[in-house]
Amino acid sequence: MMFQRDLESLPKDELQALQLRRLQDLCARIYANVPFYQRRFDEIGITPKDIKSLSDIKYLPFTEKQDLRNNYPYGLFAVPKENIVRLHASSGTTGKATVVGYTQRDIDNWANCMARSYASVGLTQKDMLHIAYGYGLFTGGLGAHYGAERLGAVAIPMSGGSTKRQVQLMKDFGATALCCTPSYALYLYEAAKEAGINPQELPLRIGVFGAEPWTENMRHDLEEKLGIKAYNIYGLSEVMGPGVAVECMEGSHGMMHIQEDQFYPEIIDPITGEQLPDGEEGELVLTTLTKEGIPLLRYRTRDITSINNVPCACGRTFRRITRLKGRSDDMLIIRGVNVYPSQIESIIVEAEGTAPHYQIVLAKEGALDTVEVLIEVAENSFDDTIKSLQKREQKIQKTIKEFLGVTTKVRLVEPKSIERTEGKAKHVIDNR
Ligand code: ADP
Ligand code: ZN
């Protein structure tokens, strides 16, 4: 029996009944214990008792990242501090950090969600997980770690950094799975090659990659380079950490089952806040159904995706979200055209036939936005003549214009000239 497979395969009606019970309980808890929510409920004249069906959730107030910041550090905690056993903080990619607290039960649920996630991509207690997500306030490392132990697998707590040593130990210890950001996986691959280690000859067989947007092309490339199957995992510290949603082995194109018994998903129009039906793209909103430390009602993730309710061949009944393009605040507006960095990534990986290190540099020339796309060329093609490099630059420029409608200046740069990161890659530099 796979880890908690019965829960993940609950018949739809039972799942919805469970979600409703938990939603009602959540509202009662936050109304009684978090003054912020009590005020919000009172303002719109709703009490927890008014929630009679799951669809009533649309009448409830949202929670935004700014609300966590305004109530920094502990204002949204719903239990006394003696019941909290752990703190984490978001990486602060988009501003001031936010703090979250976990009760012992929250930590347990999280470990279960991660263990399910591993099982979902084919890992078992026989596996050894090389965990290169950062350990610390960032939820990646410890989240991945507790899940591995809960599954009964071996957790190898590498954390980020010492990349050379990482590849050596990956080889020595014989890790069968790698957990890190996709950009760090690429960096590890390069370091392995430099050290004369061929990753394809290692026992490594599965990659569990997330914490930043990546593309289908990047997946194919990582699978080929590392000789593994690569899977997509999603999470965010405000809601729990990694393991909120994950791919399965039947899945395709990065679609991830949401752990719906724990998190109730909605998609909304980011402008109007209206709920959108399954299948339509919008902002993902998550309600933590069981969390005790810092339960969140209708948390606006700013992540853009859609919900797919087509039954999955794996038998899990949890709905899936489609691969995330990036957050709404990652979206670049270039001369009036909306573009996500991941869309540019997708084009350059395809053009180069290899996962690139790239950077998008935005500047202003007079009133106009200019976009420079720096792409590292592969080691073996740097000797190409200037002429042939220029040709390649123009070709990529043309494809970006054709597919995304924005004019860019593509520049191929020397191998290793773009900075490597151990965690989330920084693909955009905005000098506007
Ligand atoms: P921060 O918001 O400071 O980056 P987190 O570490 O909690 O803090 O990051 C969570 C965010 O990372 C998500 O909201 C999402 O934007 C991004 N993310 C996580 N996993 C994925 C994934 N598989 N694909 C795309 N984006 C992801
Ligand atoms: Zn599935």
CSV table of C-alpha atoms and ligand atoms in Angstrom, one decimal:
chain,number,residue,atom,x,y,z
A,1,MET,CA,0.0,0.0,0.0
A,2,MET,CA,1.4,3.4,-0.9
A,3,PHE,CA,1.6,6.2,1.6
A,4,GLN,CA,-1.9,7.4,2.5
A,5,ARG,CA,-3.2,6.4,-0.9
A,6,ASP,CA,-6.6,5.8,0.5
A,7,LEU,CA,-7.0,9.5,1.5
A,8,GLU,CA,-5.8,10.6,-1.9
A,9,SER,CA,-8.3,8.5,-3.6
A,10,LEU,CA,-11.4,9.4,-1.6
A,11,PRO,CA,-14.6,9.4,-3.6
A,12,LYS,CA,-15.5,12.9,-4.6
A,13,ASP,CA,-18.6,13.2,-2.4
A,14,GLU,CA,-16.7,12.0,0.7
A,15,LEU,CA,-13.8,14.4,-0.1
A,16,GLN,CA,-16.2,17.3,-0.4
A,17,ALA,CA,-18.0,16.4,2.9
A,18,LEU,CA,-14.6,16.3,4.6
A,19,GLN,CA,-13.6,19.6,3.1
A,20,LEU,CA,-16.8,21.2,4.2
A,21,ARG,CA,-16.5,19.9,7.8
A,22,ARG,CA,-12.9,21.2,7.9
A,23,LEU,CA,-13.8,24.5,6.4
A,24,GLN,CA,-16.5,25.1,9.0
A,25,ASP,CA,-14.1,24.1,11.8
A,26,LEU,CA,-11.4,26.4,10.4
A,27,CYS,CA,-13.8,29.4,10.3
A,28,ALA,CA,-14.9,28.7,13.9
A,29,ARG,CA,-11.2,28.5,15.0
A,30,ILE,CA,-10.0,31.6,13.3
A,31,TYR,CA,-13.1,33.6,14.3
A,32,ALA,CA,-12.5,32.7,18.0
A,33,ASN,CA,-8.7,33.0,18.0
A,34,VAL,CA,-7.5,35.6,15.4
A,35,PRO,CA,-8.8,39.1,15.9
A,36,PHE,CA,-7.9,40.0,12.3
A,37,TYR,CA,-10.3,37.4,11.0
A,38,GLN,CA,-13.0,38.2,13.5
A,39,ARG,CA,-12.9,41.8,12.3
A,40,ARG,CA,-13.0,40.7,8.7
A,41,PHE,CA,-16.0,38.4,9.3
A,42,ASP,CA,-17.8,41.1,11.3
A,43,GLU,CA,-17.2,43.7,8.6
A,44,ILE,CA,-19.0,41.7,6.0
A,45,GLY,CA,-21.6,40.5,8.5
A,46,ILE,CA,-20.9,36.8,8.3
A,47,THR,CA,-20.4,34.3,11.2
A,48,PRO,CA,-18.8,30.9,10.9
A,49,LYS,CA,-22.3,29.3,11.3
A,50,ASP,CA,-23.4,30.8,8.0
A,51,ILE,CA,-21.2,28.5,6.0
A,52,LYS,CA,-23.5,25.7,4.9
A,53,SER,CA,-21.8,24.5,1.7
A,54,LEU,CA,-18.3,24.6,0.1
A,55,SER,CA,-19.5,27.1,-2.4
A,56,ASP,CA,-20.2,29.5,0.4
A,57,ILE,CA,-16.5,30.0,0.6
A,58,LYS,CA,-16.8,32.7,-2.1
A,59,TYR,CA,-18.5,35.0,0.4
A,60,LEU,CA,-15.5,34.8,2.8
A,61,PRO,CA,-12.7,37.4,2.9
A,62,PHE,CA,-9.3,36.8,1.2
A,63,THR,CA,-6.0,36.9,3.0
A,64,GLU,CA,-3.1,38.6,1.3
A,65,LYS,CA,0.6,38.5,1.7
A,66,GLN,CA,0.4,42.1,2.9
A,67,ASP,CA,-1.9,40.9,5.8
A,68,LEU,CA,0.8,38.7,7.0
A,69,ARG,CA,3.3,41.5,6.8
A,70,ASN,CA,0.9,43.9,8.6
A,71,ASN,CA,0.5,41.4,11.4
A,72,TYR,CA,4.2,40.6,11.5
A,73,PRO,CA,5.4,38.5,13.3
A,74,TYR,CA,2.7,36.6,15.2
A,75,GLY,CA,-0.5,38.5,14.7
A,76,LEU,CA,-2.2,35.8,12.6
A,77,PHE,CA,-1.2,32.9,14.9
A,78,ALA,CA,-4.3,31.0,16.1
A,79,VAL,CA,-2.8,29.1,19.0
A,80,PRO,CA,-0.8,30.2,22.1
A,81,LYS,CA,3.0,30.3,21.6
A,82,GLU,CA,3.5,27.3,23.9
A,83,ASN,CA,1.7,25.1,21.2
A,84,ILE,CA,4.0,26.2,18.5
A,85,VAL,CA,7.0,23.9,17.9
A,86,ARG,CA,8.6,25.5,14.8
A,87,LEU,CA,9.0,28.7,12.9
A,88,HIS,CA,9.8,29.3,9.3
A,89,ALA,CA,9.9,32.4,7.1
A,90,SER,CA,9.4,32.9,3.4
A,91,SER,CA,12.4,33.5,1.3
A,92,GLY,CA,11.4,37.1,0.8
A,93,THR,CA,11.7,36.9,-3.0
A,94,THR,CA,9.2,39.7,-3.4
A,95,GLY,CA,9.7,41.9,-0.3
A,96,LYS,CA,9.7,41.7,3.5
A,97,ALA,CA,9.7,38.2,4.8
A,98,THR,CA,6.7,36.6,6.4
A,99,VAL,CA,6.8,34.4,9.5
A,100,VAL,CA,4.8,31.2,9.9
A,101,GLY,CA,4.4,28.9,12.9
A,102,TYR,CA,3.6,25.2,13.2
A,103,THR,CA,2.1,23.1,15.9
A,104,GLN,CA,3.3,19.5,16.3
A,105,ARG,CA,0.2,18.4,14.3
A,106,ASP,CA,1.0,20.8,11.5
A,107,ILE,CA,4.5,19.4,11.3
A,108,ASP,CA,3.0,15.9,11.2
A,109,ASN,CA,0.6,16.8,8.4
A,110,TRP,CA,3.3,18.4,6.5
A,111,ALA,CA,5.5,15.3,6.7
A,112,ASN,CA,2.6,13.3,5.5
A,113,CYS,CA,2.0,15.6,2.5
A,114,MET,CA,5.7,15.3,1.6
A,115,ALA,CA,5.7,11.6,2.0
A,116,ARG,CA,2.7,11.3,-0.2
A,117,SER,CA,4.4,13.5,-2.7
A,118,TYR,CA,7.4,11.3,-2.9
A,119,ALA,CA,5.3,8.2,-3.2
A,120,SER,CA,3.3,9.9,-5.9
A,121,VAL,CA,6.5,10.1,-8.1
A,122,GLY,CA,7.5,6.5,-7.4
A,123,LEU,CA,9.8,6.8,-4.4
A,124,THR,CA,9.8,4.2,-1.7
A,125,GLN,CA,11.5,3.5,1.6
A,126,LYS,CA,14.3,1.9,-0.4
A,127,ASP,CA,15.3,5.3,-1.8
A,128,MET,CA,18.0,7.6,-0.7
A,129,LEU,CA,17.1,11.3,-1.1
A,130,HIS,CA,19.9,13.8,-1.6
A,131,ILE,CA,18.2,17.0,-0.3
A,132,ALA,CA,19.8,20.1,-1.7
A,133,TYR,CA,17.1,22.6,-0.9
A,134,GLY,CA,18.4,25.0,1.7
A,135,TYR,CA,17.9,24.1,5.3
A,136,GLY,CA,17.0,26.9,7.5
A,137,LEU,CA,14.1,29.4,7.7
A,138,PHE,CA,13.3,28.5,4.1
A,139,THR,CA,10.8,25.6,4.2
A,140,GLY,CA,12.4,23.6,1.3
A,141,GLY,CA,15.1,21.7,3.2
A,142,LEU,CA,13.3,20.7,6.4
A,143,GLY,CA,10.1,20.0,4.5
A,144,ALA,CA,11.8,17.6,2.1
A,145,HIS,CA,13.7,16.1,5.0
A,146,TYR,CA,10.8,15.2,7.3
A,147,GLY,CA,8.8,13.8,4.4
A,148,ALA,CA,11.7,11.5,3.4
A,149,GLU,CA,11.9,10.2,7.0
A,150,ARG,CA,8.1,9.8,7.2
A,151,LEU,CA,8.2,7.7,4.0
A,152,GLY,CA,10.9,5.6,5.6
A,153,ALA,CA,13.5,6.5,3.0
A,154,VAL,CA,16.9,7.8,3.8
A,155,ALA,CA,17.2,11.6,4.1
A,156,ILE,CA,20.6,13.0,3.2
A,157,PRO,CA,20.5,16.6,4.5
A,158,MET,CA,23.0,18.3,2.1
A,159,SER,CA,21.3,21.7,2.1
A,160,GLY,CA,22.7,24.2,-0.5
A,161,GLY,CA,26.3,25.2,-1.2
A,162,SER,CA,29.6,23.3,-1.5
A,163,THR,CA,28.5,22.2,-4.9
A,164,LYS,CA,31.7,20.3,-5.7
A,165,ARG,CA,31.4,18.3,-2.5
A,166,GLN,CA,27.7,17.7,-3.2
A,167,VAL,CA,28.4,15.8,-6.4
A,168,GLN,CA,31.2,13.8,-4.9
A,169,LEU,CA,28.8,12.7,-2.0
A,170,MET,CA,26.0,12.1,-4.4
A,171,LYS,CA,28.3,9.6,-6.0
A,172,ASP,CA,29.8,8.1,-2.8
A,173,PHE,CA,26.5,7.7,-1.0
A,174,GLY,CA,24.6,6.5,-4.0
A,175,ALA,CA,21.6,8.7,-3.8
A,176,THR,CA,18.7,7.6,-5.9
A,177,ALA,CA,16.7,10.8,-5.8
A,178,LEU,CA,17.6,14.5,-5.9
A,179,CYS,CA,15.5,17.3,-4.3
A,180,CYS,CA,16.3,20.9,-5.2
A,181,THR,CA,15.4,23.7,-7.4
A,182,PRO,CA,15.6,22.9,-11.1
A,183,SER,CA,18.2,25.6,-11.6
A,184,TYR,CA,20.4,24.1,-8.9
A,185,ALA,CA,20.0,20.7,-10.5
A,186,LEU,CA,21.4,22.1,-13.7
A,187,TYR,CA,24.3,23.6,-11.7
A,188,LEU,CA,25.0,20.2,-10.0
A,189,TYR,CA,25.1,18.6,-13.4
A,190,GLU,CA,27.8,21.1,-14.6
A,191,ALA,CA,29.8,20.5,-11.4
A,192,ALA,CA,29.6,16.8,-11.8
A,193,LYS,CA,30.8,17.0,-15.4
A,194,GLU,CA,33.7,19.2,-14.3
A,195,ALA,CA,34.6,16.7,-11.6
A,196,GLY,CA,34.7,14.0,-14.2
A,197,ILE,CA,31.5,12.3,-12.8
A,198,ASN,CA,28.9,11.2,-15.3
A,199,PRO,CA,25.6,11.7,-13.6
A,200,GLN,CA,24.0,9.1,-16.0
A,201,GLU,CA,26.2,6.4,-14.5
A,202,LEU,CA,25.0,7.2,-10.9
A,203,PRO,CA,22.1,5.3,-9.2
A,204,LEU,CA,20.2,8.6,-9.3
A,205,ARG,CA,16.8,7.9,-10.9
A,206,ILE,CA,14.3,10.6,-9.8
A,207,GLY,CA,14.4,14.3,-9.4
A,208,VAL,CA,11.8,16.2,-7.3
A,209,PHE,CA,12.1,19.8,-8.4
A,210,GLY,CA,10.2,22.9,-7.5
A,211,ALA,CA,10.2,26.2,-5.6
A,212,GLU,CA,10.6,28.2,-8.8
A,213,PRO,CA,8.9,28.2,-12.2
A,214,TRP,CA,10.4,25.9,-14.8
A,215,THR,CA,9.3,24.6,-18.2
A,216,GLU,CA,8.6,21.4,-20.0
A,217,ASN,CA,11.7,21.9,-22.2
A,218,MET,CA,13.8,22.3,-19.1
A,219,ARG,CA,12.4,19.0,-17.7
A,220,HIS,CA,13.3,17.1,-20.9
A,221,ASP,CA,16.8,18.6,-20.7
A,222,LEU,CA,17.3,17.7,-17.0
A,223,GLU,CA,16.0,14.2,-17.6
A,224,GLU,CA,18.4,13.6,-20.4
A,225,LYS,CA,21.5,15.2,-18.7
A,226,LEU,CA,21.0,13.5,-15.3
A,227,GLY,CA,19.6,10.3,-16.6
A,228,ILE,CA,16.5,10.6,-14.4
A,229,LYS,CA,12.7,11.2,-14.4
A,230,ALA,CA,12.1,14.8,-13.2
A,231,TYR,CA,8.9,15.7,-11.4
A,232,ASN,CA,7.3,19.0,-10.4
A,233,ILE,CA,6.5,19.9,-6.8
A,234,TYR,CA,4.8,23.0,-5.6
A,235,GLY,CA,4.4,24.7,-2.2
A,236,LEU,CA,4.7,28.0,-0.4
A,237,SER,CA,5.7,28.8,3.1
A,238,GLU,CA,2.6,30.8,4.0
A,239,VAL,CA,0.4,27.8,3.3
A,240,MET,CA,2.8,25.1,4.6
A,241,GLY,CA,6.0,24.6,2.5
A,242,PRO,CA,6.7,22.1,-0.3
A,243,GLY,CA,4.2,19.3,-0.8
A,244,VAL,CA,1.0,21.4,-1.4
A,245,ALA,CA,0.8,19.9,-4.9
A,246,VAL,CA,2.8,17.4,-6.8
A,247,GLU,CA,2.9,15.5,-10.1
A,248,CYS,CA,2.2,11.8,-10.3
A,249,MET,CA,3.7,9.2,-12.6
A,250,GLU,CA,0.7,9.2,-14.9
A,251,GLY,CA,0.7,12.9,-15.2
A,252,SER,CA,1.8,15.1,-18.1
A,253,HIS,CA,3.1,18.6,-18.6
A,254,GLY,CA,3.8,19.4,-15.1
A,255,MET,CA,0.2,19.1,-13.8
A,256,MET,CA,0.2,18.6,-10.0
A,257,HIS,CA,-2.4,17.0,-7.8
A,258,ILE,CA,-3.3,19.4,-4.9
A,259,GLN,CA,-3.5,17.8,-1.5
A,260,GLU,CA,-7.2,18.6,-1.4
A,261,ASP,CA,-8.0,17.1,2.0
A,262,GLN,CA,-5.6,19.7,3.5
A,263,PHE,CA,-5.9,22.7,1.1
A,264,TYR,CA,-9.0,23.9,-0.6
A,265,PRO,CA,-8.1,25.4,-4.0
A,266,GLU,CA,-9.9,28.1,-5.9
A,267,ILE,CA,-9.0,30.0,-9.0
A,268,ILE,CA,-10.0,33.7,-9.1
A,269,ASP,CA,-9.7,36.5,-11.5
A,270,PRO,CA,-6.8,38.5,-10.1
A,271,ILE,CA,-8.4,41.8,-10.9
A,272,THR,CA,-12.1,41.3,-9.8
A,273,GLY,CA,-11.5,38.6,-7.2
A,274,GLU,CA,-14.4,36.6,-8.8
A,275,GLN,CA,-14.2,32.8,-8.7
A,276,LEU,CA,-13.4,31.2,-12.1
A,277,PRO,CA,-14.6,27.7,-13.2
A,278,ASP,CA,-12.2,24.8,-13.4
A,279,GLY,CA,-10.2,25.0,-16.6
A,280,GLU,CA,-9.8,28.8,-16.6
A,281,GLU,CA,-6.5,30.4,-15.9
A,282,GLY,CA,-6.2,32.8,-13.0
A,283,GLU,CA,-4.7,33.3,-9.5
A,284,LEU,CA,-4.6,30.3,-7.2
A,285,VAL,CA,-6.2,30.8,-3.9
A,286,LEU,CA,-5.7,28.3,-1.1
A,287,THR,CA,-7.5,27.7,2.2
A,288,THR,CA,-5.6,25.7,4.8
A,289,LEU,CA,-8.2,23.3,6.0
A,290,THR,CA,-6.3,21.7,8.9
A,291,LYS,CA,-3.5,24.0,9.8
A,292,GLU,CA,-3.5,25.1,13.5
A,293,GLY,CA,-0.5,27.4,13.9
A,294,ILE,CA,-1.3,30.0,11.3
A,295,PRO,CA,-4.4,28.9,9.5
A,296,LEU,CA,-5.1,31.0,6.4
A,297,LEU,CA,-8.5,31.6,4.8
A,298,ARG,CA,-8.5,32.1,1.0
A,299,TYR,CA,-4.8,33.0,0.8
A,300,ARG,CA,-4.0,34.7,-2.5
A,301,THR,CA,-0.8,33.0,-3.7
A,302,ARG,CA,-0.4,35.3,-6.7
A,303,ASP,CA,0.6,32.2,-8.6
A,304,ILE,CA,-1.1,31.9,-12.0
A,305,THR,CA,-2.5,28.5,-13.0
A,306,SER,CA,-5.7,26.7,-13.7
A,307,ILE,CA,-7.5,23.7,-12.1
A,308,ASN,CA,-7.9,20.6,-14.2
A,309,ASN,CA,-10.7,18.3,-13.0
A,310,VAL,CA,-10.2,15.5,-15.5
A,311,PRO,CA,-9.9,12.2,-13.6
A,312,CYS,CA,-6.3,11.1,-13.6
A,313,ALA,CA,-5.2,7.6,-14.6
A,314,CYS,CA,-3.3,7.2,-11.3
A,315,GLY,CA,-6.6,7.0,-9.4
A,316,ARG,CA,-6.1,10.0,-7.2
A,317,THR,CA,-9.2,12.0,-7.0
A,318,PHE,CA,-7.5,15.3,-6.0
A,319,ARG,CA,-7.8,17.8,-8.8
A,320,ARG,CA,-4.7,19.0,-10.5
A,321,ILE,CA,-3.2,22.5,-11.2
A,322,THR,CA,-1.4,23.1,-14.4
A,323,ARG,CA,2.3,24.0,-14.5
A,324,LEU,CA,2.8,27.4,-13.0
A,325,LYS,CA,4.1,30.0,-15.3
A,326,GLY,CA,5.2,32.3,-12.5
A,327,ARG,CA,3.5,34.7,-10.1
A,328,SER,CA,1.4,37.6,-11.2
A,329,ASP,CA,4.2,39.9,-9.9
A,330,ASP,CA,6.8,38.1,-12.0
A,331,MET,CA,4.8,39.1,-15.1
A,332,LEU,CA,6.7,41.6,-17.2
A,333,ILE,CA,4.9,44.3,-19.0
A,334,ILE,CA,7.1,45.2,-21.9
A,335,ARG,CA,5.7,48.0,-24.1
A,336,GLY,CA,2.3,46.9,-23.2
A,337,VAL,CA,2.8,43.2,-23.8
A,338,ASN,CA,2.5,40.7,-20.9
A,339,VAL,CA,5.3,38.2,-20.8
A,340,TYR,CA,6.4,35.7,-18.2
A,341,PRO,CA,10.1,35.0,-17.9
A,342,SER,CA,9.3,31.2,-18.1
A,343,GLN,CA,7.8,31.8,-21.6
A,344,ILE,CA,11.1,33.2,-22.7
A,345,GLU,CA,12.9,30.3,-21.1
A,346,SER,CA,10.8,27.9,-23.0
A,347,ILE,CA,11.8,29.4,-26.3
A,348,ILE,CA,15.5,29.6,-25.6
A,349,VAL,CA,15.8,26.1,-24.3
A,350,GLU,CA,14.1,24.9,-27.5
A,351,ALA,CA,16.3,27.0,-29.7
A,352,GLU,CA,19.5,26.0,-28.0
A,353,GLY,CA,18.5,22.4,-27.5
A,354,THR,CA,19.9,22.6,-24.0
A,355,ALA,CA,18.8,24.1,-20.7
A,356,PRO,CA,20.4,27.6,-20.5
A,357,HIS,CA,21.6,29.9,-18.0
A,358,TYR,CA,19.9,33.1,-18.9
A,359,GLN,CA,19.0,36.5,-17.7
A,360,ILE,CA,16.5,39.1,-18.8
A,361,VAL,CA,17.7,42.7,-18.3
A,362,LEU,CA,15.1,45.4,-18.5
A,363,ALA,CA,16.1,49.0,-19.0
A,364,LYS,CA,14.6,52.3,-20.2
A,365,GLU,CA,15.7,54.2,-23.3
A,366,GLY,CA,13.8,57.4,-23.2
A,367,ALA,CA,10.2,56.4,-22.7
A,368,LEU,CA,10.6,53.0,-24.2
A,369,ASP,CA,11.4,49.7,-22.4
A,370,THR,CA,14.3,47.7,-23.7
A,371,VAL,CA,14.8,44.1,-23.1
A,372,GLU,CA,18.1,42.3,-23.4
A,373,VAL,CA,18.2,38.5,-23.1
A,374,LEU,CA,21.5,37.2,-22.1
A,375,ILE,CA,22.0,33.5,-22.8
A,376,GLU,CA,25.1,31.5,-22.1
A,377,VAL,CA,26.3,29.4,-25.0
A,378,ALA,CA,27.3,25.9,-24.4
A,379,GLU,CA,31.0,25.2,-23.8
A,380,ASN,CA,31.5,23.4,-27.1
A,381,SER,CA,29.9,26.1,-29.3
A,382,PHE,CA,31.8,29.1,-27.9
A,383,ASP,CA,34.5,28.7,-30.5
A,384,ASP,CA,31.9,29.2,-33.3
A,385,THR,CA,32.6,32.2,-35.5
A,386,ILE,CA,31.2,35.6,-34.5
A,387,LYS,CA,29.1,35.4,-37.6
A,388,SER,CA,27.4,32.1,-36.6
A,389,LEU,CA,26.8,33.4,-33.1
A,390,GLN,CA,25.1,36.4,-34.5
A,391,LYS,CA,23.0,34.2,-36.7
A,392,ARG,CA,21.9,32.3,-33.6
A,393,GLU,CA,21.1,35.4,-31.7
A,394,GLN,CA,18.9,36.7,-34.5
A,395,LYS,CA,17.1,33.5,-34.8
A,396,ILE,CA,16.2,33.4,-31.1
A,397,GLN,CA,15.2,37.1,-31.3
A,398,LYS,CA,12.9,36.4,-34.2
A,399,THR,CA,11.2,33.4,-32.4
A,400,ILE,CA,10.6,35.5,-29.3
A,401,LYS,CA,9.1,38.2,-31.4
A,402,GLU,CA,7.0,35.7,-33.3
A,403,PHE,CA,5.6,33.8,-30.3
A,404,LEU,CA,5.5,36.4,-27.6
A,405,GLY,CA,5.2,39.6,-29.5
A,406,VAL,CA,8.0,41.5,-27.8
A,407,THR,CA,11.1,42.9,-29.3
A,408,THR,CA,14.2,41.8,-27.5
A,409,LYS,CA,17.9,42.0,-28.0
A,410,VAL,CA,19.4,38.6,-27.6
A,411,ARG,CA,23.0,38.3,-26.7
A,412,LEU,CA,25.0,35.1,-26.4
A,413,VAL,CA,27.5,35.3,-23.6
A,414,GLU,CA,30.5,33.2,-22.5
A,415,PRO,CA,30.0,30.0,-20.6
A,416,LYS,CA,29.9,30.5,-16.8
A,417,SER,CA,29.4,34.2,-17.1
A,418,ILE,CA,25.9,34.2,-15.6
A,419,GLU,CA,25.9,33.8,-11.8
A,420,ARG,CA,24.8,30.4,-10.5
A,421,THR,CA,22.4,30.1,-7.6
A,422,GLU,CA,21.9,27.5,-4.9
A,423,GLY,CA,18.3,28.2,-4.5
A,424,LYS,CA,15.9,30.1,-6.6
A,425,ALA,CA,17.4,31.5,-9.8
A,426,LYS,CA,17.2,35.2,-10.4
A,427,HIS,CA,16.3,35.5,-14.1
A,428,VAL,CA,15.2,39.1,-14.2
A,429,ILE,CA,17.1,42.2,-13.6
A,430,ASP,CA,14.9,45.3,-13.8
A,431,ASN,CA,16.9,48.5,-14.3
A,432,ARG,CA,13.9,50.5,-15.3
B,1,ADP,P1,8.9,33.4,-1.5
B,1,ADP,O1,7.5,33.8,-1.7
B,1,ADP,O2,9.7,34.4,-0.7
B,1,ADP,O3,9.7,33.0,-2.7
B,1,ADP,P2,8.5,30.6,-0.8
B,1,ADP,O4,9.8,30.0,-0.6
B,1,ADP,O5,7.4,30.2,0.1
B,1,ADP,O6,8.8,32.2,-0.6
B,1,ADP,O7,8.1,30.4,-2.3
B,1,ADP,C1,6.9,30.0,-2.7
B,1,ADP,C2,6.7,30.4,-4.2
B,1,ADP,O8,7.6,29.7,-5.0
B,1,ADP,C3,5.3,30.0,-4.7
B,1,ADP,O9,4.4,30.9,-4.4
B,1,ADP,C4,5.6,30.0,-6.2
B,1,ADP,O10,5.6,31.3,-6.8
B,1,ADP,C5,7.0,29.4,-6.3
B,1,ADP,N1,7.0,28.0,-6.6
B,1,ADP,C6,7.1,27.0,-5.7
B,1,ADP,N2,7.0,25.8,-6.4
B,1,ADP,C7,6.9,26.1,-7.7
B,1,ADP,C8,6.7,25.3,-8.9
B,1,ADP,N3,6.8,23.9,-8.9
B,1,ADP,N4,6.6,25.9,-10.1
B,1,ADP,C9,6.5,27.3,-10.1
B,1,ADP,N5,6.7,28.1,-9.0
B,1,ADP,C10,6.8,27.5,-7.8
B,2,ZN,ZN,-2.4,11.3,-11.1
